[in-house]
Structure formats: C-alpha cells, structure tokens
Amino acid sequence: MNRIFVREESDQEYGMGKSRYKIGVAGVGKKAGTSLVATSLAKELSKNKTRRTAFVEIPAYEEGKSYIYDSLGMDKRFAGKIFFDFYEEIQEGKNIKELINLDERINWALDVPQKYKTHQKLQNIELCHLINNITADQVICDMPEIVSMDSVIKEMDLIVAVIDPLPSKLIGAYPQICYLKKCQLDGQPVIWVVNKYNEGINKKELNGFIKIKNYIKMPLIPLEQLYSAEYSCKLPYSVKSIAEVLRQPVTEIVHKFNT
C-alpha cells in the first residue's frame, strides 16, 4: 500500500522545542550558602553557548535580609537599561517569556530591594509559574529556605542540597536533611554538597550525623575574598582566587547532572 505520511504541525513544533532543565539549589538550614553555590553553578553553565541559562531567586522573606540584587551590583550592571521585576510581572498576570535581564550570559530573575519593588510575597504557585516560563534551557533556582516549599521542590529535575557543617546548624536542619533524603528515595535526583568545608570539621562526627556516603566538599572561602567580590560588584566565581578554589567542586556538580 503506497501511503503518504504527513506530520501534523503540532508534532513539528514539539520537535523543535527544547526541554527546560530545572536545578534547585536547596539550603539545608538557614544561611547554608546557597547563593554562592547557585551563582557559581550558573556562571559555569553559562560557558556553554549552545544553552541559555537563567537564575531564579526563591526569596526567603525575613527582616534585614541581604539581596543578591545588591551584592552583585545590579543597579550598576543595568545602568541605562531596564531591569525587569519578574515577580511583579507574574503577580500582574503578564507574560514573562519575552523578558530577559541578561548579564554574563545569565537571565536574572531576582527579588529586588523593598525600595524598588511594589509586589508582595509570591505564593508557591506563582513561583512555579515563574520557573516554568522564564526564557532558558537550564534554570538554576536559589532556594535558601525549603520549609513550606514542597510544591516548588517537586518542580525540580535535580536538587543540589547545600549543608552547613556547623554542629548548631546541623542539629536544627536535621528535619530538612530527612525531607530531602525522602525526596531522593522517591526518585528525585539529589546531589549533596557540604559547604564551608574546613579543617575544623570533625569528619567522623559529621559523617555519623548526616549519614550521607557521597557528598561534594565545597571549601570555606575566606571572608575577605567574598567582601572583595561584593565591593567590585562581581560574582564570587568570577574572582580568580575564589574560582581557583571552587572550580573543581563546581565542575564535579555539573558533571554529575550532565551524565
């Protein structure tokens, strides 16, 4: 039988589309250092010019918080240009697919300081809408707080769990470690990272408490180097002295989710 197959237009459009890979950098306990890990991953991923990278900040709403917007000097980077407030656009029901805050080949969706913004706290459903609609092929989500974020966590294709090894923080974060272990048992890929790794850590006690066999060690960065990065309005990973220390663990993380 001599039949002619005609592919429907919808099938052709689907074939041309690219899937969005979502990576949640989740803090195990407060101030575990997710922003350092997340911005470093975004910078490393942005080197691949065949894929578009976005950085989405999932803000932890608390008094006296610091802003990535300020630490990276976005007001200086976007001087004379518009910096789109994705959160405000989402709450107003606008289409964000055409909005791009491009700098260092990264599309930045950041919580902006109170003096600039008019939007209120975003709901989880709004955060999920942002993550799933921002223009990018790979999305790094900085999640310093994962309590009450179950629906957002479930949206992730991969979780990078960032642990601060300070005993007082480990004890308080134990329920979150258990929660992410359950996510892993349920089939969600999790890469474990012990941040601020240093010689003062009792490795036997640490390993006995977290009971995680395979984790990546992210060395403790001297404060003066992080201060220098902020005063220069640079991503820490763009500072040579910091990149030299973090390149190996960062590329190890990237290699794990690219295989």
Tab-separated table of C-alpha atoms in Angstrom:
chain	number	residue	atom	x	y	z
A	1	MET	CA	0.000	0.000	0.000
A	2	ASN	CA	1.513	3.284	-1.098
A	3	ARG	CA	0.611	5.698	1.676
A	4	ILE	CA	1.841	9.237	2.267
A	5	PHE	CA	2.546	10.255	5.851
A	6	VAL	CA	2.041	13.931	6.657
A	7	ARG	CA	3.315	15.104	10.040
A	8	GLU	CA	0.973	17.412	11.889
A	9	GLU	CA	2.201	20.947	12.579
A	10	SER	CA	1.868	20.463	16.341
A	11	ASP	CA	4.274	17.498	16.187
A	12	GLN	CA	6.791	19.593	14.275
A	13	GLU	CA	6.592	22.397	16.833
A	14	TYR	CA	7.103	19.920	19.678
A	15	GLY	CA	10.194	18.531	17.981
A	16	MET	CA	11.682	21.998	17.642
A	17	GLY	CA	11.141	22.856	21.308
A	18	LYS	CA	13.776	22.412	23.962
A	19	SER	CA	13.058	20.988	27.401
A	20	ARG	CA	13.800	23.225	30.384
A	21	TYR	CA	16.073	21.594	32.965
A	22	LYS	CA	15.390	22.908	36.483
A	23	ILE	CA	18.029	22.688	39.203
A	24	GLY	CA	17.083	23.630	42.761
A	25	VAL	CA	19.985	24.661	44.976
A	26	ALA	CA	18.321	23.975	48.327
A	27	GLY	CA	19.600	25.221	51.664
A	28	VAL	CA	19.662	22.673	54.482
A	29	GLY	CA	19.251	25.095	57.365
A	30	LYS	CA	19.477	28.873	57.343
A	31	LYS	CA	22.368	30.631	55.611
A	32	ALA	CA	23.916	27.414	54.326
A	33	GLY	CA	25.431	29.321	51.407
A	34	THR	CA	23.049	28.522	48.564
A	35	SER	CA	23.648	31.811	46.768
A	36	LEU	CA	27.392	31.196	46.478
A	37	VAL	CA	26.792	27.673	45.147
A	38	ALA	CA	23.930	28.716	42.862
A	39	THR	CA	25.663	31.731	41.292
A	40	SER	CA	28.814	29.650	40.774
A	41	LEU	CA	26.816	26.922	39.012
A	42	ALA	CA	25.024	29.499	36.855
A	43	LYS	CA	28.337	31.075	35.847
A	44	GLU	CA	29.854	27.689	34.995
A	45	LEU	CA	26.776	26.631	32.986
A	46	SER	CA	26.736	29.934	31.104
A	47	LYS	CA	30.027	28.956	29.450
A	48	ASN	CA	28.049	26.564	27.248
A	49	LYS	CA	26.953	28.916	24.474
A	50	THR	CA	24.531	26.396	22.990
A	51	ARG	CA	22.244	26.555	26.041
A	52	ARG	CA	20.578	29.518	27.707
A	53	THR	CA	20.948	29.829	31.473
A	54	ALA	CA	18.581	31.529	33.904
A	55	PHE	CA	18.986	32.239	37.600
A	56	VAL	CA	15.802	32.390	39.686
A	57	GLU	CA	15.979	33.557	43.271
A	58	ILE	CA	13.382	31.916	45.507
A	59	PRO	CA	13.438	34.566	48.233
A	60	ALA	CA	13.443	33.845	51.940
A	61	TYR	CA	11.265	36.577	53.387
A	62	GLU	CA	12.834	37.797	56.603
A	63	GLU	CA	13.700	41.065	58.264
A	64	GLY	CA	17.098	42.513	57.455
A	65	LYS	CA	17.764	40.079	54.606
A	66	SER	CA	20.504	40.797	52.098
A	67	TYR	CA	19.714	40.906	48.402
A	68	ILE	CA	21.568	39.227	45.558
A	69	TYR	CA	20.483	42.272	43.556
A	70	ASP	CA	22.634	44.447	45.838
A	71	SER	CA	25.536	42.040	46.302
A	72	LEU	CA	26.066	41.739	42.535
A	73	GLY	CA	25.517	45.450	41.908
A	74	MET	CA	22.622	45.001	39.500
A	75	ASP	CA	21.894	48.721	39.620
A	76	LYS	CA	25.392	49.282	38.178
A	77	ARG	CA	25.188	46.404	35.694
A	78	PHE	CA	21.868	47.606	34.323
A	79	ALA	CA	22.551	51.337	34.445
A	80	GLY	CA	20.726	52.872	31.488
A	81	LYS	CA	18.771	49.655	30.894
A	82	ILE	CA	15.561	48.199	32.264
A	83	PHE	CA	15.823	45.541	34.947
A	84	PHE	CA	12.568	43.597	34.820
A	85	ASP	CA	10.949	42.652	38.119
A	86	PHE	CA	9.767	39.137	37.199
A	87	TYR	CA	7.883	38.786	40.473
A	88	GLU	CA	5.793	41.875	39.869
A	89	GLU	CA	5.101	40.796	36.306
A	90	ILE	CA	3.969	37.353	37.495
A	91	GLN	CA	1.620	38.815	40.095
A	92	GLU	CA	0.086	41.101	37.482
A	93	GLY	CA	-0.560	38.103	35.244
A	94	LYS	CA	1.769	39.253	32.480
A	95	ASN	CA	3.693	37.085	30.004
A	96	ILE	CA	7.327	36.770	31.126
A	97	LYS	CA	8.602	34.689	28.214
A	98	GLU	CA	9.879	37.767	26.386
A	99	LEU	CA	11.502	39.358	29.445
A	100	ILE	CA	15.251	39.000	29.803
A	101	ASN	CA	17.678	40.520	32.314
A	102	LEU	CA	20.817	39.353	30.522
A	103	ASP	CA	24.211	39.826	32.110
A	104	GLU	CA	27.224	37.487	31.895
A	105	ARG	CA	25.054	35.282	29.627
A	106	ILE	CA	22.634	34.687	32.516
A	107	ASN	CA	18.972	35.728	32.629
A	108	TRP	CA	18.475	37.053	36.166
A	109	ALA	CA	15.121	36.828	37.966
A	110	LEU	CA	15.869	38.390	41.341
A	111	ASP	CA	13.994	39.653	44.353
A	112	VAL	CA	14.611	43.396	44.325
A	113	PRO	CA	15.090	45.563	47.425
A	114	GLN	CA	11.972	46.946	49.094
A	115	LYS	CA	12.725	50.498	47.998
A	116	TYR	CA	12.392	49.454	44.345
A	117	LYS	CA	9.536	46.947	44.430
A	118	THR	CA	5.791	47.090	44.792
A	119	HIS	CA	4.906	43.379	44.762
A	120	GLN	CA	4.067	41.279	47.800
A	121	LYS	CA	5.337	37.845	48.789
A	122	LEU	CA	4.920	35.338	45.980
A	123	GLN	CA	2.873	32.216	46.511
A	124	ASN	CA	4.325	28.817	45.630
A	125	ILE	CA	2.060	28.513	42.591
A	126	GLU	CA	3.405	31.836	41.300
A	127	LEU	CA	6.998	30.720	41.875
A	128	CYS	CA	6.289	27.516	39.922
A	129	HIS	CA	4.813	29.588	37.102
A	130	LEU	CA	7.971	31.717	37.022
A	131	ILE	CA	10.303	28.710	36.993
A	132	ASN	CA	8.380	27.014	34.200
A	133	ASN	CA	8.047	30.060	31.955
A	134	ILE	CA	11.294	32.004	32.192
A	135	THR	CA	13.299	32.067	28.968
A	136	ALA	CA	16.061	29.478	29.399
A	137	ASP	CA	17.133	25.931	28.634
A	138	GLN	CA	18.528	25.404	32.136
A	139	VAL	CA	17.263	27.158	35.248
A	140	ILE	CA	19.218	27.482	38.487
A	141	CYS	CA	16.886	28.138	41.430
A	142	ASP	CA	18.460	29.580	44.567
A	143	MET	CA	16.363	28.190	47.443
A	144	PRO	CA	17.849	29.322	50.781
A	145	GLU	CA	14.700	28.179	52.593
A	146	ILE	CA	12.840	24.954	51.741
A	147	VAL	CA	10.327	24.838	54.602
A	148	SER	CA	6.784	25.005	53.131
A	149	MET	CA	8.289	24.806	49.633
A	150	ASP	CA	7.232	21.228	48.831
A	151	SER	CA	5.416	22.128	45.595
A	152	VAL	CA	8.416	24.135	44.367
A	153	ILE	CA	10.866	21.358	45.288
A	154	LYS	CA	8.749	18.866	43.328
A	155	GLU	CA	9.147	21.021	40.204
A	156	MET	CA	12.902	20.447	40.187
A	157	ASP	CA	14.539	17.953	37.856
A	158	LEU	CA	17.506	17.906	40.232
A	159	ILE	CA	18.200	19.125	43.746
A	160	VAL	CA	21.608	20.312	44.916
A	161	ALA	CA	21.314	20.085	48.714
A	162	VAL	CA	23.694	22.530	50.437
A	163	ILE	CA	24.661	21.683	54.034
A	164	ASP	CA	26.468	23.944	56.511
A	165	PRO	CA	28.578	21.584	58.698
A	166	LEU	CA	28.494	23.791	61.793
A	167	PRO	CA	27.039	21.497	64.541
A	168	SER	CA	24.453	24.002	65.792
A	169	LYS	CA	23.152	24.422	62.247
A	170	LEU	CA	23.213	20.697	61.514
A	171	ILE	CA	21.069	19.934	64.550
A	172	GLY	CA	18.446	22.498	63.558
A	173	ALA	CA	18.482	21.343	59.936
A	174	TYR	CA	18.047	17.627	60.637
A	175	PRO	CA	14.347	17.544	59.617
A	176	GLN	CA	15.280	19.118	56.271
A	177	ILE	CA	18.002	16.521	55.687
A	178	CYS	CA	15.383	13.816	56.308
A	179	TYR	CA	12.936	15.530	53.951
A	180	LEU	CA	15.459	15.688	51.095
A	181	LYS	CA	16.501	12.072	51.721
A	182	LYS	CA	12.832	11.140	51.290
A	183	CYS	CA	12.742	13.095	48.005
A	184	GLN	CA	15.754	11.059	46.919
A	185	LEU	CA	14.120	7.770	47.914
A	186	ASP	CA	11.037	8.797	45.945
A	187	GLY	CA	13.191	9.034	42.814
A	188	GLN	CA	14.137	12.731	42.708
A	189	PRO	CA	17.869	13.107	41.968
A	190	VAL	CA	19.776	14.815	44.796
A	191	ILE	CA	23.421	15.907	44.820
A	192	TRP	CA	24.660	16.518	48.352
A	193	VAL	CA	27.129	19.355	48.968
A	194	VAL	CA	28.834	20.143	52.272
A	195	ASN	CA	29.599	23.834	52.020
A	196	LYS	CA	32.205	25.786	54.022
A	197	TYR	CA	34.303	22.627	54.357
A	198	ASN	CA	37.386	23.287	56.516
A	199	GLU	CA	39.962	21.662	58.787
A	200	GLY	CA	37.953	22.413	61.921
A	201	ILE	CA	35.328	19.839	60.984
A	202	ASN	CA	35.298	16.558	62.865
A	203	LYS	CA	34.744	14.351	59.845
A	204	LYS	CA	33.726	11.291	61.857
A	205	GLU	CA	31.062	13.241	63.752
A	206	LEU	CA	29.819	14.940	60.582
A	207	ASN	CA	29.530	11.704	58.629
A	208	GLY	CA	27.893	9.924	61.542
A	209	PHE	CA	25.255	12.633	61.842
A	210	ILE	CA	24.276	13.228	58.211
A	211	LYS	CA	24.750	9.573	57.155
A	212	ILE	CA	25.418	10.517	53.544
A	213	LYS	CA	28.133	8.459	51.856
A	214	ASN	CA	28.752	10.511	48.756
A	215	TYR	CA	28.867	14.277	49.020
A	216	ILE	CA	30.861	17.035	47.362
A	217	LYS	CA	33.065	19.236	49.522
A	218	MET	CA	32.789	22.978	48.844
A	219	PRO	CA	35.713	24.660	50.635
A	220	LEU	CA	35.246	27.549	53.041
A	221	ILE	CA	36.027	30.817	51.244
A	222	PRO	CA	37.880	33.462	53.297
A	223	LEU	CA	35.569	36.359	54.126
A	224	GLU	CA	37.961	38.945	52.756
A	225	GLN	CA	37.666	37.387	49.292
A	226	LEU	CA	33.853	37.492	49.423
A	227	TYR	CA	33.971	41.098	50.614
A	228	SER	CA	36.306	41.953	47.748
A	229	ALA	CA	33.885	40.397	45.255
A	230	GLU	CA	30.970	42.474	46.545
A	231	TYR	CA	32.949	45.707	46.586
A	232	SER	CA	33.837	45.006	42.947
A	233	CYS	CA	30.204	44.071	42.081
A	234	LYS	CA	31.412	40.671	40.854
A	235	LEU	CA	30.068	37.160	41.058
A	236	PRO	CA	32.338	35.390	43.559
A	237	TYR	CA	33.025	32.740	40.905
A	238	SER	CA	34.325	35.489	38.618
A	239	VAL	CA	37.070	36.364	41.123
A	240	LYS	CA	40.213	34.419	40.233
A	241	SER	CA	41.203	33.489	43.805
A	242	ILE	CA	37.695	32.134	44.531
A	243	ALA	CA	37.309	30.366	41.188
A	244	GLU	CA	40.615	28.548	41.741
A	245	VAL	CA	39.189	27.023	44.936
A	246	LEU	CA	35.640	26.349	43.720
A	247	ARG	CA	36.240	25.232	40.134
A	248	GLN	CA	36.844	21.572	40.980
A	249	PRO	CA	33.707	21.043	43.147
A	250	VAL	CA	31.540	23.168	40.824
A	251	THR	CA	32.582	21.238	37.721
A	252	GLU	CA	32.075	17.997	39.671
A	253	ILE	CA	28.465	19.014	40.365
A	254	VAL	CA	27.898	19.971	36.724
A	255	HIS	CA	29.418	16.686	35.565
A	256	LYS	CA	27.058	14.735	37.837
A	257	PHE	CA	23.895	16.177	36.332
A	258	ASN	CA	25.196	16.144	32.781
A	259	THR	CA	25.773	12.365	32.872
